[in-house]
Short mmCIF file of C-alpha atoms in Angstrom, two decimals:
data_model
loop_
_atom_site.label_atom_id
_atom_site.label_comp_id
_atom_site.label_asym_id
_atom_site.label_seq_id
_atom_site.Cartn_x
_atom_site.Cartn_y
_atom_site.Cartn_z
CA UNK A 11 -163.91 71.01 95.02
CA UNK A 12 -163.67 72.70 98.57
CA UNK A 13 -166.37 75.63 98.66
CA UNK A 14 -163.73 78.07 99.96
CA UNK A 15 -161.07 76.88 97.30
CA UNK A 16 -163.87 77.47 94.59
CA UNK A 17 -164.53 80.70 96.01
CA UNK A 18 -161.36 81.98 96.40
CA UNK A 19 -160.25 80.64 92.75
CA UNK A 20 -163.54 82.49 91.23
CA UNK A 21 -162.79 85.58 92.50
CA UNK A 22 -159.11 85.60 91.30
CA UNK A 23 -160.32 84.90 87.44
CA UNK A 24 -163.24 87.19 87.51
CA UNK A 25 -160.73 89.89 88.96
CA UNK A 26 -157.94 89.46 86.44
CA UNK A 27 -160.56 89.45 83.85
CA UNK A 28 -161.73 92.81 85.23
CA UNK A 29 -158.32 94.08 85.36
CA UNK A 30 -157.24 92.53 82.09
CA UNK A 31 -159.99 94.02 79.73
CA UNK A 32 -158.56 97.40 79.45
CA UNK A 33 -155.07 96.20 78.99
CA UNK A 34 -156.18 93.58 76.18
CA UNK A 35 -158.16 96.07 74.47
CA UNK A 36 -155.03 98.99 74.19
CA UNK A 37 -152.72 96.55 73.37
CA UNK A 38 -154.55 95.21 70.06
CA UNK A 39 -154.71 99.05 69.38
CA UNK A 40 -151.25 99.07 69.67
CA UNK A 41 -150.22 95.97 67.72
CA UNK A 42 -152.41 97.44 64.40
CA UNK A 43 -150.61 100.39 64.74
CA UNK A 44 -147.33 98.89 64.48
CA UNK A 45 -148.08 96.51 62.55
CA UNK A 46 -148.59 98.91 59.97
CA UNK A 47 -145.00 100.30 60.96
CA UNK A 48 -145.80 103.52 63.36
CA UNK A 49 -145.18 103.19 66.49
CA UNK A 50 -147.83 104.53 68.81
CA UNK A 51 -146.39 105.46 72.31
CA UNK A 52 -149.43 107.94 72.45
CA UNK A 53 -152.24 104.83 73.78
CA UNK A 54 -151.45 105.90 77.12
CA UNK A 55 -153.14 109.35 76.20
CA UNK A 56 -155.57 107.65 73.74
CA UNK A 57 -156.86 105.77 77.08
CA UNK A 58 -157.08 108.89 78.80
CA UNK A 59 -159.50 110.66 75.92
CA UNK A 60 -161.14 107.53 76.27
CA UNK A 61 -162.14 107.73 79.75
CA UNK A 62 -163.13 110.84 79.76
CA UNK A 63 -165.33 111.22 76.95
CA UNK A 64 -167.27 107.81 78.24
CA UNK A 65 -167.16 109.25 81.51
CA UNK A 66 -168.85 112.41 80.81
CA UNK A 67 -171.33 110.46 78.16
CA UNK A 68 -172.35 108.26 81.03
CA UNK A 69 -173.31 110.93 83.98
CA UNK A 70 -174.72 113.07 80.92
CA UNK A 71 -177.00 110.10 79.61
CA UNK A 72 -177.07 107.53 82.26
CA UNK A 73 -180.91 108.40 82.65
CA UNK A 74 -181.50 108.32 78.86
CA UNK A 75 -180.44 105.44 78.17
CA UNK A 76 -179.93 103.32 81.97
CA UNK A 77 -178.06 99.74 81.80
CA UNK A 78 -177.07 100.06 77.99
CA UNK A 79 -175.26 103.47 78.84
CA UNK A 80 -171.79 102.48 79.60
CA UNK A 81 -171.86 99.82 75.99
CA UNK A 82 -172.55 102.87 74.43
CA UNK A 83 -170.23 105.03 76.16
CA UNK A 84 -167.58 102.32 75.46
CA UNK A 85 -168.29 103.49 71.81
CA UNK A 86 -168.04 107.17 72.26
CA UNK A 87 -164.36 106.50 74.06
CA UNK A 88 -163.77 104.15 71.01
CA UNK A 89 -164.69 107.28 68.59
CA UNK A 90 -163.03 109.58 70.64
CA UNK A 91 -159.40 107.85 70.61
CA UNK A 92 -159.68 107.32 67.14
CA UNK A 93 -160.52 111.36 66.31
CA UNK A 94 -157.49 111.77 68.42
CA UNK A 95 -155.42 109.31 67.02
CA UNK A 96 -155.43 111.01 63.82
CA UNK A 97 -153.10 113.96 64.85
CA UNK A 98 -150.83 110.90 65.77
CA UNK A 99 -151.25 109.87 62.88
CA UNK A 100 -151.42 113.10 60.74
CA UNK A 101 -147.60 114.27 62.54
CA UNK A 102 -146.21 110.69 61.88
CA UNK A 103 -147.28 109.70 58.33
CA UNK A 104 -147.62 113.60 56.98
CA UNK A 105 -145.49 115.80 58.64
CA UNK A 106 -142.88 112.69 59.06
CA UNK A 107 -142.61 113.76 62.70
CA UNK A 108 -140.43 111.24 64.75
CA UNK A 109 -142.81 108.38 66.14
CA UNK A 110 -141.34 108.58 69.94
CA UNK A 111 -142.03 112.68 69.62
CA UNK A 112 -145.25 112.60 68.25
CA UNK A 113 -146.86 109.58 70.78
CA UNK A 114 -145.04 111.63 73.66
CA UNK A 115 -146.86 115.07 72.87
CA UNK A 116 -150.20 113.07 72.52
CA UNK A 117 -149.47 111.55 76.41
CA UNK A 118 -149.24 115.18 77.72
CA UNK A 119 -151.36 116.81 76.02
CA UNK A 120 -154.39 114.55 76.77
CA UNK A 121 -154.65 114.31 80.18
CA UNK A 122 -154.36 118.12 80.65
CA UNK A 123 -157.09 119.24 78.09
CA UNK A 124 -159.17 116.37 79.64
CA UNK A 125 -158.68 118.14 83.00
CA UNK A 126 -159.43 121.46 81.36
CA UNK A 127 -162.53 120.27 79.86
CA UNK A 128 -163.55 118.46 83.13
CA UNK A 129 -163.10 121.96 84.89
CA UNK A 130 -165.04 123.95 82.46
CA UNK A 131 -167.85 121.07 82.55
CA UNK A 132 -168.33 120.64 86.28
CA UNK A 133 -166.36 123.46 87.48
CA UNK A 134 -164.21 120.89 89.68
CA UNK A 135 -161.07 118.35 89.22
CA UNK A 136 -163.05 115.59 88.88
CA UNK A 137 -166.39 113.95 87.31
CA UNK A 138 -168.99 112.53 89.97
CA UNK A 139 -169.03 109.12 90.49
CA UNK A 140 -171.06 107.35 87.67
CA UNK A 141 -174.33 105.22 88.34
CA UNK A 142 -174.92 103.47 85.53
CA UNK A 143 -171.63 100.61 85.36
CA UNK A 144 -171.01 97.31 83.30
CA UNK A 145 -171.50 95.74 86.68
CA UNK A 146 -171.38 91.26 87.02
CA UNK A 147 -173.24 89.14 84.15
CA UNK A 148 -174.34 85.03 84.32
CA UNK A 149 -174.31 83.59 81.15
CA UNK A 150 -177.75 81.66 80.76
CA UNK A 151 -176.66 78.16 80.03
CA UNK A 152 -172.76 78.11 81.06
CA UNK A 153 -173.24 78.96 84.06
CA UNK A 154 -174.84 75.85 85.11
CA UNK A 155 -171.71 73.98 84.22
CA UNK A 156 -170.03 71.97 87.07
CA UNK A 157 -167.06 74.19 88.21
CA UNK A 158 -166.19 75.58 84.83
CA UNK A 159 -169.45 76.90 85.04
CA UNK A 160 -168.83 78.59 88.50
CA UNK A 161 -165.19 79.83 88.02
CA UNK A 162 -165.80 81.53 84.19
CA UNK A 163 -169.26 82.24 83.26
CA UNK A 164 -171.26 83.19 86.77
CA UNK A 165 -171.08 86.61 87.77
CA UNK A 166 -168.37 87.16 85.44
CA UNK A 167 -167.52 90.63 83.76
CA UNK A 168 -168.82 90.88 80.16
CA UNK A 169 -166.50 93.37 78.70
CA UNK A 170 -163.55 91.01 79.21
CA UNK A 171 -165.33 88.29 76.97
CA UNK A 172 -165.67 90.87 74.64
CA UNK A 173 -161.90 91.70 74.76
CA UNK A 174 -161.02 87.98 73.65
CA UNK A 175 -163.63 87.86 71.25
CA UNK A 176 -161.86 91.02 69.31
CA UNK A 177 -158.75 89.66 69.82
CA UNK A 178 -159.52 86.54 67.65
CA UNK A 179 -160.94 88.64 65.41
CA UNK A 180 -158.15 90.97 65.19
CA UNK A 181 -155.48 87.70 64.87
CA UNK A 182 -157.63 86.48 61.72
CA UNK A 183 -157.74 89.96 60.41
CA UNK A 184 -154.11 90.69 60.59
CA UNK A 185 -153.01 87.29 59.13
CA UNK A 186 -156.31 85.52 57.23
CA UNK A 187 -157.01 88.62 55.59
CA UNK A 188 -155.80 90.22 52.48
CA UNK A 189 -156.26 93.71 54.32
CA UNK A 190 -154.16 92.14 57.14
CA UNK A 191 -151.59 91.26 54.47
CA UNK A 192 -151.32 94.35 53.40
CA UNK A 193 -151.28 96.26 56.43
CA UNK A 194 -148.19 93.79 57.41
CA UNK A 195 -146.41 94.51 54.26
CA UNK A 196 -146.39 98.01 54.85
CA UNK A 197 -144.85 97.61 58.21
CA UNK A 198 -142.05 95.17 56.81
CA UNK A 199 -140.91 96.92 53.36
CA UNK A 200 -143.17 100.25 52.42
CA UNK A 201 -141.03 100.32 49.26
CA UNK A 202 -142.27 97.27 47.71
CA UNK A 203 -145.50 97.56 48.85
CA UNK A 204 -145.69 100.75 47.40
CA UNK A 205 -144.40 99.17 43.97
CA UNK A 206 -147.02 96.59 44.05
CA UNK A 207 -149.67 99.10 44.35
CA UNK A 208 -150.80 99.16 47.81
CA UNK A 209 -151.18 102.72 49.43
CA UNK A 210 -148.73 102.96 52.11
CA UNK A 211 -150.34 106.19 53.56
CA UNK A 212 -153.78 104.83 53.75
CA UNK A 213 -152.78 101.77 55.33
CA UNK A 214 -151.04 102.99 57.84
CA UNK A 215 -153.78 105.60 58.74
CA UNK A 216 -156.21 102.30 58.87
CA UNK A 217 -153.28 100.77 61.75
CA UNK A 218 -153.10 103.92 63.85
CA UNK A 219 -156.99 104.57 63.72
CA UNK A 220 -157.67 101.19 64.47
CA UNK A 221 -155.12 102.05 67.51
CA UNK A 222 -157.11 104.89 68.48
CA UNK A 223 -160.45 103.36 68.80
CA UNK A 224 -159.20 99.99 70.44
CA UNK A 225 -157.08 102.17 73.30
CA UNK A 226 -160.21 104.67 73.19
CA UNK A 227 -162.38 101.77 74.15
CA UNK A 228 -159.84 100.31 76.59
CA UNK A 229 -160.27 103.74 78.91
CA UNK A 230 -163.52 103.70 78.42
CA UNK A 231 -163.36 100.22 80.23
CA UNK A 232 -160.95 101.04 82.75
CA UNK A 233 -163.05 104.45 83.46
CA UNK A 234 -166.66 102.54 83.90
CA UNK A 235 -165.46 99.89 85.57
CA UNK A 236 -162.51 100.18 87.84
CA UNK A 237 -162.49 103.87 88.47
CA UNK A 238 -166.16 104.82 88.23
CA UNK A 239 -165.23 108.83 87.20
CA UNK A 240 -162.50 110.46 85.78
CA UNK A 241 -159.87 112.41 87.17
CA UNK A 242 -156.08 113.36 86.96
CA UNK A 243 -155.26 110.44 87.95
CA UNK A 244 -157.79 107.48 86.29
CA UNK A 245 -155.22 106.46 83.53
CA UNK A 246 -151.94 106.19 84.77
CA UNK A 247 -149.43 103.71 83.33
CA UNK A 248 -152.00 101.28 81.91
CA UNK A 249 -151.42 102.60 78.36
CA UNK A 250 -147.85 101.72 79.16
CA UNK A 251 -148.70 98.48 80.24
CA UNK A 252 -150.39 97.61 77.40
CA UNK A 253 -147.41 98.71 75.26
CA UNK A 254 -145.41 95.72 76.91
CA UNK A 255 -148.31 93.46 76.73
CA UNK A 256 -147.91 94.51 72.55
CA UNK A 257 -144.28 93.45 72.73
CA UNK A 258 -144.25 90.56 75.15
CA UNK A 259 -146.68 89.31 73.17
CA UNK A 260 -144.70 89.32 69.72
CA UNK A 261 -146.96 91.56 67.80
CA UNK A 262 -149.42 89.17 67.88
CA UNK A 263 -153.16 89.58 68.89
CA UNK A 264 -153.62 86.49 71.10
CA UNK A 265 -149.60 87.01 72.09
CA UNK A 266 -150.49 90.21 73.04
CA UNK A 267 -154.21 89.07 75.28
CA UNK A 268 -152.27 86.40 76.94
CA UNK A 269 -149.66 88.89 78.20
CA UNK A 270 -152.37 91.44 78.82
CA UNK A 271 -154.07 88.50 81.28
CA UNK A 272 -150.88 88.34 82.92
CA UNK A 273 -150.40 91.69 83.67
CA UNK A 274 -153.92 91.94 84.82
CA UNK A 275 -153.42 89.01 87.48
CA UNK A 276 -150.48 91.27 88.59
CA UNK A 277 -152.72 94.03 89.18
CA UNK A 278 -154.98 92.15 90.60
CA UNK A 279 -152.85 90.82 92.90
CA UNK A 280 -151.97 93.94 94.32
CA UNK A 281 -155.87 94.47 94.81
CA UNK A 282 -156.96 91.21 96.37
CA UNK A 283 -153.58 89.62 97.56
CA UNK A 284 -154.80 90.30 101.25
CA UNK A 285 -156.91 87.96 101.02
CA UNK A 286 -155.40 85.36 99.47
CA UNK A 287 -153.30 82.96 101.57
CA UNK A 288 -149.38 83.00 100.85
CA UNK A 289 -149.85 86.40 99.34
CA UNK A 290 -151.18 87.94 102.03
CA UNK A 291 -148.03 88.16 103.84
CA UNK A 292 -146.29 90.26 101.27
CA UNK A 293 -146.27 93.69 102.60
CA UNK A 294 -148.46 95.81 100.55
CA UNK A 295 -146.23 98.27 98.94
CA UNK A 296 -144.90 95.54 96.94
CA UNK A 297 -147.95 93.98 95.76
CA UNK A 298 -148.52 97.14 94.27
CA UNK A 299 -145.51 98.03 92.73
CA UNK A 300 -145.67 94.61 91.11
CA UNK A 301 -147.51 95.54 87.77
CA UNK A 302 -144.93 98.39 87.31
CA UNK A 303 -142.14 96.48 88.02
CA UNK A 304 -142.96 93.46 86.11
CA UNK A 305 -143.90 96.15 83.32
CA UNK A 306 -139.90 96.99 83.12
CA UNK A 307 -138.77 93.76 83.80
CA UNK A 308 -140.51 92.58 80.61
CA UNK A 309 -139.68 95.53 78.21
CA UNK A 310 -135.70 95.06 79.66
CA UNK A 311 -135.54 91.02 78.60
CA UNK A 312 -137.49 91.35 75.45
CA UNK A 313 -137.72 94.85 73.91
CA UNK A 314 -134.39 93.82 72.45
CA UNK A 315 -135.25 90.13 71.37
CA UNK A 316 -138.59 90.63 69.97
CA UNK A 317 -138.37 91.45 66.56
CA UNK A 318 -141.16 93.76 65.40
CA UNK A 319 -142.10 94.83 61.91
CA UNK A 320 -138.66 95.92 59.95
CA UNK A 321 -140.20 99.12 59.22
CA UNK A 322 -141.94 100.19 62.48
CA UNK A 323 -140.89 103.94 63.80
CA UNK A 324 -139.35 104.91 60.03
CA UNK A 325 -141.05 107.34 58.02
CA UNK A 326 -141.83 107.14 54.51
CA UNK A 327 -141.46 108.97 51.76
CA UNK A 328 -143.19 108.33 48.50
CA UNK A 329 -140.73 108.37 45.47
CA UNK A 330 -141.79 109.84 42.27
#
């Protein structure tokens, strides 16, 4: 293969990989939480508690704990979403709040208390710039296989092999296991779930949790890798994007990766298109639109034909 070809073909995977991670990450969050019927349109503030709690872990232990800091940073966000999660979850499957409501009041609320608590921290808008990043990785052995070995598994980003590892996991969780069963049945028909003894409120905590520490983990990706601090402006529209990864991808866990690699080679492309070829000539402002755009397109042509779980976005109430 032509050098330049090789090149150029490298650095389009390794950069939708990059841009991917995030994306895949949120939108397993998101399919556990619906899967257990509540719909969580809150991941897009989830990310954003995410971020900044693994953003202010980093520049406050970065010299602590040097190249393992942002792994365990990408745990903190993970912890973080999930604390946060729960008032989704405690308005939703408590208080019986509408689902839309609830994830819409999470979305504003979080990126203005981050801000707040950014301010109070550094007395600015916005974190420094971290040093301590997940930064390229060569696997040992793969790397030294011809082509495959150069386009996937030299100087590659780790996180996003991470991503498709927990998205296997996650697809053999929701439908190999008798948790995953359950967890399914509640989003399909509470009622009889209910009547054969499974605990309808507990499972669906277990979904949006899950939620919460999968999109908490997802910012805490974008934040350490792609932004590099946080700000106003660090998360904005990814958690979206990851919602119509969720539903172009059926609900499913590897539906839902393979859409989130899509979107991420649109994002990508609206990074790097200069310098590929035919791209190159599309003026700018388009190439990054794209994501955005292809975002709507995708929740217009199949929010309507995808059929979720029967009971995602009702409430239930447990008869006596």
């Amino acid at each position: 293969m032509d050098a330049a070809l090789l090149s150029t073909l490298q650095t389009i995977i390794n950069q939708t990989l990059f841009y991917s991670t995030p994306l895949i990450l949120t939108a397993l969050g998101g399919t556990f939480s619906e899967r257990s019927g509540i719909v969580n349109v809150g991941l897009e503030g989830i990310m954003v508690m995410g971020a900044f709690s693994s953003i202010v872990f980093n520049l406050t232990f970065g010299a602590t704990f040097g190249s393992l800091t942002p792994w365990l940073a990408l745990l903190i966000g993970g912890l973080i979403g999930m604390a946060f999660s729960l008032l989704h979850a405690v308005a939703t499957i408590n208080l019986r709040a509408d689902h839309i409501i609830s994830g819409t009041v999470i979305n504003l609320m979080a990126p203005a208390l981050a801000i707040f608590l950014v301010k109070v921290i550094y007395g600015k808008g916005q974190t420094d710039t971290i040093a301590q990043s997940f930064g390229y990785f060569s696997f040992p052995v793969l790397k030294e296989i011809p082509i495959i070995g150069d386009l996937f598994f030299k100087r590659t980003f780790l996180p996003a092999y991470f991503a498709v590892i927990i998205a296997i996991i996650a697809w053999f969780v929701i439908f190999k296991t008798r948790f995953g069963l359950r967890l399914r049945s509640v989003g399909e028909n509470p009622q009889a779930a209910d009547t054969l003894g499974i605990n309808v409120y507990v499972m669906r905590y277990s979904g949006v949790m899950l939620s919460g520490f999968l999109g908490g983990m997802g910012g805490a990706v974008f934040a350490q890798s792609i932004a590099g601090r946080f700000s106003a402006t660090t998360i904005a529209g990814q958690g979206f994007i990851a919602m119509a990864a969720m539903i172009f991808g059926k609900w499913n866990p590897l539906g839902a990766m393979g859409a989130a690699l899509f979107f991420g080679f649109a994002q990508n492309l609206s990074i790097a298109g200069s310098s590929i070829p035919i791209i190159s000539k599309i003026p700018d402002v388009y190439l990054q639109a794209a994501p955005y755009v292809l975002t709507i397109v995708v929740l217009v042509l199949f929010l309507g034909k995808a059929s979720g779980p029967k009971a995602n976005g009702q409430n239930y109430i447990k008869s006596k």
